[in-house]
PDB file of C-alpha atoms in Angstrom:
ATOM      1  CA  GLN A   5       6.072 -46.965 -25.140  1.00 88.00           C
ATOM      2  CA  ILE A   6       3.384 -48.289 -22.770  1.00 90.00           C
ATOM      3  CA  LYS A   7       5.986 -48.825 -20.028  1.00 90.00           C
ATOM      4  CA  LYS A   8       7.357 -45.353 -20.694  1.00 90.00           C
ATOM      5  CA  ALA A   9       3.855 -43.880 -20.385  1.00 90.00           C
ATOM      6  CA  HIS A  10       3.264 -45.775 -17.128  1.00 90.00           C
ATOM      7  CA  LYS A  11       6.527 -44.414 -15.757  1.00 91.00           C
ATOM      8  CA  ILE A  12       5.513 -40.847 -16.701  1.00 92.00           C
ATOM      9  CA  PHE A  13       2.175 -41.188 -14.904  1.00 91.00           C
ATOM     10  CA  VAL A  14       3.889 -42.632 -11.808  1.00 92.00           C
ATOM     11  CA  ASN A  15       6.339 -39.714 -11.793  1.00 92.00           C
ATOM     12  CA  ILE A  16       3.470 -37.233 -12.121  1.00 93.00           C
ATOM     13  CA  PHE A  17       1.638 -38.856  -9.210  1.00 92.00           C
ATOM     14  CA  VAL A  18       4.768 -38.831  -7.041  1.00 92.00           C
ATOM     15  CA  GLY A  19       5.403 -35.194  -7.952  1.00 93.00           C
ATOM     16  CA  LEU A  20       1.861 -34.181  -7.004  1.00 93.00           C
ATOM     17  CA  LEU A  21       2.194 -36.075  -3.738  1.00 93.00           C
ATOM     18  CA  ILE A  22       5.427 -34.230  -2.927  1.00 94.00           C
ATOM     19  CA  VAL A  23       3.783 -30.870  -3.715  1.00 92.00           C
ATOM     20  CA  LEU A  24       0.773 -31.632  -1.503  1.00 90.00           C
ATOM     21  CA  LEU A  25       2.969 -32.809   1.369  1.00 91.00           C
ATOM     22  CA  ALA A  26       5.102 -29.669   1.076  1.00 90.00           C
ATOM     23  CA  TRP A  27       1.974 -27.494   1.127  1.00 84.00           C
ATOM     24  CA  LEU A  28       0.688 -29.329   4.195  1.00 84.00           C
ATOM     25  CA  LEU A  29       4.018 -28.891   6.006  1.00 86.00           C
ATOM     26  CA  VAL A  30       4.068 -25.157   5.243  1.00 82.00           C
ATOM     27  CA  ASN A  31       0.466 -24.873   6.472  1.00 80.00           C
ATOM     28  CA  ILE A  32       1.308 -26.631   9.719  1.00 81.00           C
ATOM     29  CA  MET A  33       4.408 -24.475  10.199  1.00 80.00           C
ATOM     30  CA  PHE A  34       2.465 -21.237   9.674  1.00 74.00           C
ATOM     31  CA  SER A  35      -0.324 -22.447  11.960  1.00 73.00           C
ATOM     32  CA  VAL A  36       2.127 -23.235  14.755  1.00 74.00           C
ATOM     33  CA  LEU A  37       4.121 -20.000  14.348  1.00 72.00           C
ATOM     34  CA  THR A  38       1.183 -17.610  13.998  1.00 66.00           C
ATOM     35  CA  GLY A  39      -1.651 -19.388  15.777  1.00 63.00           C
ATOM     36  CA  LYS A  40      -4.012 -18.068  13.094  1.00 59.00           C
ATOM     37  CA  GLY A  41      -5.256 -21.271  11.487  1.00 58.00           C
ATOM     38  CA  LEU A  42      -4.307 -23.200   8.379  1.00 57.00           C
ATOM     39  CA  ASP A  43      -5.603 -20.732   5.797  1.00 57.00           C
ATOM     40  CA  VAL A  44      -3.900 -17.550   7.001  1.00 54.00           C
ATOM     41  CA  TRP A  45      -1.400 -17.431   4.115  1.00 59.00           C
ATOM     42  CA  SER A  46      -3.379 -19.188   1.393  1.00 61.00           C
ATOM     43  CA  LYS A  47      -6.657 -17.254   1.609  1.00 62.00           C
ATOM     44  CA  ILE A  48      -7.194 -14.414  -0.865  1.00 61.00           C
ATOM     45  CA  THR A  49      -9.784 -11.765  -0.029  1.00 58.00           C
ATOM     46  CA  CYS A  50     -11.021  -9.433  -2.762  1.00 60.00           C
ATOM     47  CA  VAL A  51     -11.445  -5.808  -1.670  1.00 50.00           C
ATOM     48  CA  ALA A  52     -13.507  -3.217  -3.513  1.00 47.00           C
ATOM     49  CA  ASN A  53     -11.421  -0.159  -4.410  1.00 45.00           C
ATOM     50  CA  PRO A  54      -8.339  -1.380  -2.523  1.00 41.00           C
ATOM     51  CA  THR A  55      -6.122   1.212  -0.879  1.00 39.00           C
ATOM     52  CA  THR A  56      -2.446   1.115  -0.045  1.00 37.00           C
ATOM     53  CA  SER A  57      -1.417   0.096   3.468  1.00 34.00           C
ATOM     54  CA  ALA A  58      -4.862  -1.457   3.904  1.00 34.00           C
ATOM     55  CA  PHE A  59      -4.361  -2.310   7.557  1.00 34.00           C
ATOM     56  CA  ARG A  60      -1.749   0.190   8.644  1.00 35.00           C
ATOM     57  CA  PRO A  61      -1.757   0.430  12.454  1.00 34.00           C
ATOM     58  CA  GLN A  62      -2.389   4.175  12.430  1.00 36.00           C
ATOM     59  CA  GLY A  63      -5.300   5.993  13.959  1.00 36.00           C
ATOM     60  CA  ASP A  64      -7.171   6.189  17.197  1.00 37.00           C
ATOM     61  CA  ARG A  65     -10.543   5.360  18.640  1.00 38.00           C
ATOM     62  CA  ASN A  66     -13.728   7.321  18.031  1.00 40.00           C
ATOM     63  CA  VAL A  67     -15.035   6.372  21.488  1.00 39.00           C
ATOM     64  CA  GLY A  68     -11.956   7.237  23.525  1.00 36.00           C
ATOM     65  CA  SER A  69      -8.275   7.706  22.901  1.00 38.00           C
ATOM     66  CA  VAL A  70      -4.991   7.612  24.724  1.00 31.00           C
ATOM     67  CA  ASN A  71      -2.469   7.420  21.893  1.00 40.00           C
ATOM     68  CA  VAL A  72      -1.436  10.534  20.020  1.00 39.00           C
ATOM     69  CA  VAL A  73      -1.100   9.731  16.350  1.00 42.00           C
ATOM     70  CA  GLN A  74       2.486  10.261  15.251  1.00 43.00           C
ATOM     71  CA  GLY A  75       2.099  10.401  11.475  1.00 46.00           C
ATOM     72  CA  THR A  76       0.028  13.136   9.885  1.00 50.00           C
ATOM     73  CA  GLY A  77      -1.926  13.459   6.686  1.00 61.00           C
ATOM     74  CA  GLY A  78      -1.522  17.220   6.651  1.00 61.00           C
ATOM     75  CA  THR A  79       0.463  20.109   8.093  1.00 62.00           C
ATOM     76  CA  PRO A  80      -0.140  20.659  11.834  1.00 62.00           C
ATOM     77  CA  SER A  81      -0.714  24.188  13.112  1.00 66.00           C
ATOM     78  CA  VAL A  82      -1.637  25.695  16.460  1.00 63.00           C
ATOM     79  CA  SER A  83      -4.486  24.084  18.346  1.00 61.00           C
ATOM     80  CA  PRO A  84      -7.761  25.918  18.973  1.00 59.00           C
ATOM     81  CA  ASN A  85      -8.695  26.874  22.542  1.00 57.00           C
ATOM     82  CA  GLY A  86      -5.150  26.259  23.737  1.00 58.00           C
ATOM     83  CA  GLY A  87      -5.566  22.474  23.608  1.00 63.00           C
ATOM     84  CA  ARG A  88      -2.974  19.795  22.951  1.00 78.00           C
ATOM     85  CA  CYS A  89      -4.145  18.872  19.460  1.00 87.00           C
ATOM     86  CA  PRO A  90      -3.054  20.971  16.475  1.00 89.00           C
ATOM     87  CA  MET A  91      -5.280  21.708  13.535  1.00 90.00           C
ATOM     88  CA  LEU A  92      -4.328  20.264  10.162  1.00 90.00           C
ATOM     89  CA  THR A  93      -3.905  23.220   7.854  1.00 87.00           C
ATOM     90  CA  THR A  94      -3.620  21.082   4.712  1.00 89.00           C
ATOM     91  CA  GLY A  95      -5.321  17.927   3.484  1.00 91.00           C
ATOM     92  CA  PRO A  96      -8.910  16.714   3.861  1.00 94.00           C
ATOM     93  CA  CYS A  97      -9.031  17.647   7.558  1.00 94.00           C
ATOM     94  CA  SER A  98      -7.960  21.262   7.123  1.00 93.00           C
ATOM     95  CA  PRO A  99     -10.505  23.744   8.541  1.00 94.00           C
ATOM     96  CA  SER A 100     -11.071  25.179   5.078  1.00 94.00           C
ATOM     97  CA  ASN A 101     -12.144  21.764   3.804  1.00 95.00           C
ATOM     98  CA  LEU A 102     -14.154  20.907   6.914  1.00 95.00           C
ATOM     99  CA  THR A 103     -16.187  24.131   6.964  1.00 95.00           C
ATOM    100  CA  GLY A 104     -18.672  22.692   4.482  1.00 94.00           C
ATOM    101  CA  TYR A 105     -19.194  19.684   6.784  1.00 95.00           C
ATOM    102  CA  PHE A 106     -19.029  21.170  10.293  1.00 95.00           C
ATOM    103  CA  GLY A 107     -19.563  24.905   9.826  1.00 94.00           C
ATOM    104  CA  ALA A 108     -18.232  26.929  12.749  1.00 92.00           C
ATOM    105  CA  GLY A 109     -16.920  23.738  14.346  1.00 93.00           C
ATOM    106  CA  ALA A 110     -14.432  23.104  11.531  1.00 94.00           C
ATOM    107  CA  SER A 111     -11.350  24.162  13.520  1.00 92.00           C
ATOM    108  CA  ASN A 112     -12.245  21.969  16.478  1.00 92.00           C
ATOM    109  CA  MET A 113     -13.019  19.016  14.208  1.00 94.00           C
ATOM    110  CA  SER A 114      -9.683  19.483  12.457  1.00 94.00           C
ATOM    111  CA  SER A 115      -7.961  18.969  15.814  1.00 92.00           C
ATOM    112  CA  ILE A 116     -10.133  15.936  16.544  1.00 93.00           C
ATOM    113  CA  CYS A 117      -9.226  14.516  13.146  1.00 94.00           C
ATOM    114  CA  TRP A 118      -5.554  14.950  14.031  1.00 92.00           C
ATOM    115  CA  ARG A 119      -6.146  13.053  17.268  1.00 91.00           C
ATOM    116  CA  GLU A 120      -8.242  10.310  15.665  1.00 93.00           C
ATOM    117  CA  SER A 121      -6.278   9.552  12.505  1.00 92.00           C
ATOM    118  CA  GLY A 122      -3.533  12.092  11.977  1.00 90.00           C
ATOM    119  CA  GLY A 123      -5.439  13.149   8.880  1.00 92.00           C
ATOM    120  CA  ILE A 124      -4.605   9.845   7.174  1.00 93.00           C
ATOM    121  CA  ALA A 125      -7.564   8.845   5.011  1.00 93.00           C
ATOM    122  CA  ASP A 126      -7.164   5.064   5.297  1.00 93.00           C
ATOM    123  CA  ALA A 127      -6.097   4.982   8.969  1.00 93.00           C
ATOM    124  CA  LYS A 128      -7.142   1.838  10.842  1.00 93.00           C
ATOM    125  CA  SER A 129      -7.538   2.028  14.595  1.00 92.00           C
ATOM    126  CA  SER A 130      -4.642   0.720  16.639  1.00 89.00           C
ATOM    127  CA  THR A 131      -6.983   0.116  19.583  1.00 90.00           C
ATOM    128  CA  ASP A 132     -10.422  -0.776  18.164  1.00 92.00           C
ATOM    129  CA  LYS A 133      -9.570  -4.335  17.128  1.00 93.00           C
ATOM    130  CA  LEU A 134     -11.845  -7.370  17.014  1.00 95.00           C
ATOM    131  CA  TRP A 135     -10.957  -9.778  19.814  1.00 94.00           C
ATOM    132  CA  TYR A 136     -11.996 -12.946  18.007  1.00 93.00           C
ATOM    133  CA  ASP A 137     -10.742 -12.095  14.541  1.00 93.00           C
ATOM    134  CA  PRO A 138      -7.653 -14.181  13.636  1.00 92.00           C
ATOM    135  CA  GLN A 139      -6.128 -11.104  11.986  1.00 92.00           C
ATOM    136  CA  ARG A 140      -7.203  -8.738  14.801  1.00 93.00           C
ATOM    137  CA  ARG A 141      -8.640  -6.331  12.246  1.00 94.00           C
ATOM    138  CA  SER A 142      -9.916  -2.892  13.152  1.00 94.00           C
ATOM    139  CA  PHE A 143     -13.576  -1.924  13.302  1.00 95.00           C
ATOM    140  CA  SER A 144     -12.943   1.844  13.391  1.00 95.00           C
ATOM    141  CA  VAL A 145     -11.663   3.303  10.144  1.00 95.00           C
ATOM    142  CA  GLY A 146     -10.762   6.517   8.364  1.00 95.00           C
ATOM    143  CA  LEU A 147     -10.279  10.191   9.118  1.00 95.00           C
ATOM    144  CA  PHE A 148     -12.827  10.265  11.949  1.00 95.00           C
ATOM    145  CA  GLN A 149     -12.519   6.573  12.848  1.00 95.00           C
ATOM    146  CA  ILE A 150     -16.066   5.562  11.956  1.00 95.00           C
ATOM    147  CA  ASN A 151     -17.174   2.560  14.029  1.00 95.00           C
ATOM    148  CA  LEU A 152     -18.322   0.003  11.438  1.00 96.00           C
ATOM    149  CA  VAL A 153     -20.167  -2.231  13.906  1.00 95.00           C
ATOM    150  CA  ALA A 154     -22.458   0.710  14.721  1.00 94.00           C
ATOM    151  CA  HIS A 155     -22.694   2.868  11.601  1.00 95.00           C
ATOM    152  CA  SER A 156     -23.562   2.501   7.944  1.00 95.00           C
ATOM    153  CA  ILE A 157     -21.567   4.301   5.257  1.00 94.00           C
ATOM    154  CA  THR A 158     -23.035   6.152   2.288  1.00 94.00           C
ATOM    155  CA  CYS A 159     -20.613   6.498  -0.590  1.00 92.00           C
ATOM    156  CA  ASN A 160     -21.147   7.431  -4.240  1.00 90.00           C
ATOM    157  CA  GLY A 161     -24.909   7.435  -3.749  1.00 92.00           C
ATOM    158  CA  ARG A 162     -25.070   3.953  -2.227  1.00 94.00           C
ATOM    159  CA  THR A 163     -25.542   3.084   1.434  1.00 95.00           C
ATOM    160  CA  TYR A 164     -23.633   0.128   2.875  1.00 95.00           C
ATOM    161  CA  GLN A 165     -25.143  -1.414   5.998  1.00 96.00           C
ATOM    162  CA  CYS A 166     -21.815  -2.095   7.670  1.00 96.00           C
ATOM    163  CA  PRO A 167     -23.271  -3.481  10.946  1.00 96.00           C
ATOM    164  CA  ASN A 168     -24.612  -6.408   8.883  1.00 96.00           C
ATOM    165  CA  ALA A 169     -21.031  -7.523   8.313  1.00 96.00           C
ATOM    166  CA  PHE A 170     -20.773  -8.481  11.999  1.00 96.00           C
ATOM    167  CA  ARG A 171     -22.350 -10.857  14.509  1.00 95.00           C
ATOM    168  CA  PRO A 172     -22.897  -9.261  17.933  1.00 95.00           C
ATOM    169  CA  PRO A 173     -21.276 -10.856  20.990  1.00 94.00           C
ATOM    170  CA  THR A 174     -23.272 -13.245  23.154  1.00 93.00           C
ATOM    171  CA  ASN A 175     -22.360 -11.236  26.237  1.00 93.00           C
ATOM    172  CA  PRO A 176     -22.130  -7.520  25.343  1.00 92.00           C
ATOM    173  CA  ASN A 177     -21.035  -6.665  28.896  1.00 93.00           C
ATOM    174  CA  GLN A 178     -17.890  -8.801  28.817  1.00 93.00           C
ATOM    175  CA  THR A 179     -14.789  -6.691  29.473  1.00 93.00           C
ATOM    176  CA  ARG A 180     -11.079  -7.072  28.911  1.00 91.00           C
ATOM    177  CA  ARG A 181      -8.185  -5.046  30.159  1.00 90.00           C
ATOM    178  CA  GLU A 182      -6.227  -3.505  27.290  1.00 86.00           C
ATOM    179  CA  SER A 183      -3.022  -1.464  27.432  1.00 84.00           C
ATOM    180  CA  TRP A 184      -5.044   1.749  27.039  1.00 80.00           C
ATOM    181  CA  GLY A 185      -7.891   0.858  29.432  1.00 85.00           C
ATOM    182  CA  THR A 186     -10.921  -1.426  29.772  1.00 89.00           C
ATOM    183  CA  ALA A 187     -12.679  -2.570  26.595  1.00 91.00           C
ATOM    184  CA  ARG A 188     -16.281  -3.778  26.539  1.00 92.00           C
ATOM    185  CA  SER A 189     -17.446  -6.506  24.192  1.00 93.00           C
ATOM    186  CA  GLY A 190     -20.612  -4.666  23.165  1.00 92.00           C
ATOM    187  CA  ALA A 191     -18.659  -1.566  22.083  1.00 91.00           C
ATOM    188  CA  GLY A 192     -17.423  -3.541  19.084  1.00 92.00           C
ATOM    189  CA  PHE A 193     -14.508  -5.543  20.429  1.00 94.00           C
ATOM    190  CA  GLY A 194     -16.489  -8.773  20.850  1.00 95.00           C
ATOM    191  CA  TYR A 195     -18.117  -8.691  17.417  1.00 96.00           C
ATOM    192  CA  THR A 196     -17.288 -11.249  14.742  1.00 96.00           C
ATOM    193  CA  ILE A 197     -17.050 -10.683  10.990  1.00 96.00           C
ATOM    194  CA  ILE A 198     -19.631 -12.863   9.218  1.00 95.00           C
ATOM    195  CA  ASN A 199     -19.677 -11.121   5.835  1.00 95.00           C
ATOM    196  CA  GLU A 200     -16.119 -10.626   4.578  1.00 95.00           C
ATOM    197  CA  PRO A 201     -17.028  -8.903   1.283  1.00 95.00           C
ATOM    198  CA  LEU A 202     -19.266  -6.383   3.072  1.00 96.00           C
ATOM    199  CA  TYR A 203     -16.631  -5.728   5.745  1.00 96.00           C
ATOM    200  CA  ASN A 204     -13.933  -5.138   3.134  1.00 96.00           C
ATOM    201  CA  THR A 205     -16.240  -2.860   1.160  1.00 96.00           C
ATOM    202  CA  CYS A 206     -17.094  -0.845   4.272  1.00 96.00           C
ATOM    203  CA  VAL A 207     -13.399  -0.486   5.112  1.00 96.00           C
ATOM    204  CA  ALA A 208     -12.767   0.806   1.593  1.00 95.00           C
ATOM    205  CA  MET A 209     -15.718   3.207   1.737  1.00 96.00           C
ATOM    206  CA  ALA A 210     -14.762   4.512   5.198  1.00 96.00           C
ATOM    207  CA  SER A 211     -11.247   5.072   3.826  1.00 95.00           C
ATOM    208  CA  ASN A 212     -12.687   7.380   1.182  1.00 96.00           C
ATOM    209  CA  PRO A 213     -12.191  10.910   2.595  1.00 95.00           C
ATOM    210  CA  SER A 214     -15.438  12.419   1.276  1.00 95.00           C
ATOM    211  CA  CYS A 215     -17.547   9.435   2.392  1.00 96.00           C
ATOM    212  CA  ASN A 216     -15.924   9.419   5.840  1.00 96.00           C
ATOM    213  CA  LEU A 217     -16.469  13.150   6.216  1.00 96.00           C
ATOM    214  CA  ASP A 218     -20.115  12.832   5.153  1.00 96.00           C
ATOM    215  CA  ARG A 219     -20.733  10.197   7.851  1.00 96.00           C
ATOM    216  CA  ALA A 220     -18.829  12.193  10.470  1.00 96.00           C
ATOM    217  CA  ALA A 221     -20.841  15.304   9.615  1.00 95.00           C
ATOM    218  CA  ASN A 222     -24.083  13.356  10.098  1.00 95.00           C
ATOM    219  CA  LEU A 223     -22.883  12.094  13.491  1.00 95.00           C
ATOM    220  CA  TYR A 224     -21.884  15.636  14.431  1.00 95.00           C
ATOM    221  CA  ARG A 225     -25.336  16.970  13.533  1.00 94.00           C
ATOM    222  CA  GLU A 226     -27.177  14.118  15.272  1.00 93.00           C
ATOM    223  CA  ALA A 227     -25.194  14.669  18.484  1.00 91.00           C
ATOM    224  CA  ASN A 228     -25.202  18.469  18.083  1.00 90.00           C
ATOM    225  CA  GLY A 229     -21.458  18.541  18.598  1.00 92.00           C
ATOM    226  CA  VAL A 230     -18.364  16.484  19.265  1.00 93.00           C
ATOM    227  CA  GLN A 231     -19.902  13.872  21.600  1.00 92.00           C
ATOM    228  CA  PRO A 232     -19.214  10.953  19.191  1.00 93.00           C
ATOM    229  CA  TRP A 233     -15.501  11.740  19.746  1.00 93.00           C
ATOM    230  CA  VAL A 234     -15.852  12.821  23.381  1.00 91.00           C
ATOM    231  CA  THR A 235     -12.574  11.361  24.684  1.00 88.00           C
ATOM    232  CA  SER A 236     -10.543  12.900  21.880  1.00 90.00           C
ATOM    233  CA  ALA A 237     -12.373  16.195  22.384  1.00 90.00           C
ATOM    234  CA  ARG A 238     -11.492  16.184  26.086  1.00 89.00           C
ATOM    235  CA  TYR A 239      -7.897  15.275  25.343  1.00 88.00           C
ATOM    236  CA  CYS A 240      -7.702  18.152  22.894  1.00 88.00           C
ATOM    237  CA  GLY A 241      -9.160  20.588  25.438  1.00 87.00           C
ATOM    238  CA  LEU A 242     -12.333  21.153  23.446  1.00 86.00           C
ATOM    239  CA  LEU A 243     -14.738  20.142  26.216  1.00 78.00           C
TER     240      LEU A 243
END
């Protein structure tokens, strides 16, 4: 019985060794194939109020845009002022819903929403991506592509200081050439996530339509117009 017990323990040890070696081989394989480090497939990140398609490559930039969003979160209609961007006549970015946030500017902001996110509440920017993040995650999120490195989000009576989730770049004037133009490190691209839970919470809050619209309305009032989305506004023929 003692010999049998010894044999069982030896088999258990060998089995554990095989499992650990297999795990290490898979880690190395993923690291080589993806270039994203050894924990890319084994790390679990908890997200407050998770949404579907959490990092869907939809959306556009709130500081300049060159890509028309293909998918829509509403029904497009004619564009105001003869521009290239239709209004969204249904969904959270319809003029009827936006009137309470932007007043007489609701129709124009509906077109900007179409340009920024296609009216998709959890849209993540396809251009505003963190250079040094292994997953190249977006820092502009939601209907009006709120820039999380620059703006806090107030949702359900609580304010989340989203800029605290990031470390600023050492050289904010560093630039890189992207497919859509020149990106500057200090605009958000060179920031690094240092607080994962806060970042994930801010993404979830910015993906909440009412919270995103509240923040966009504040930016609209502070700028007295569409300046926070100036490139989209020019593209849409609103400036």
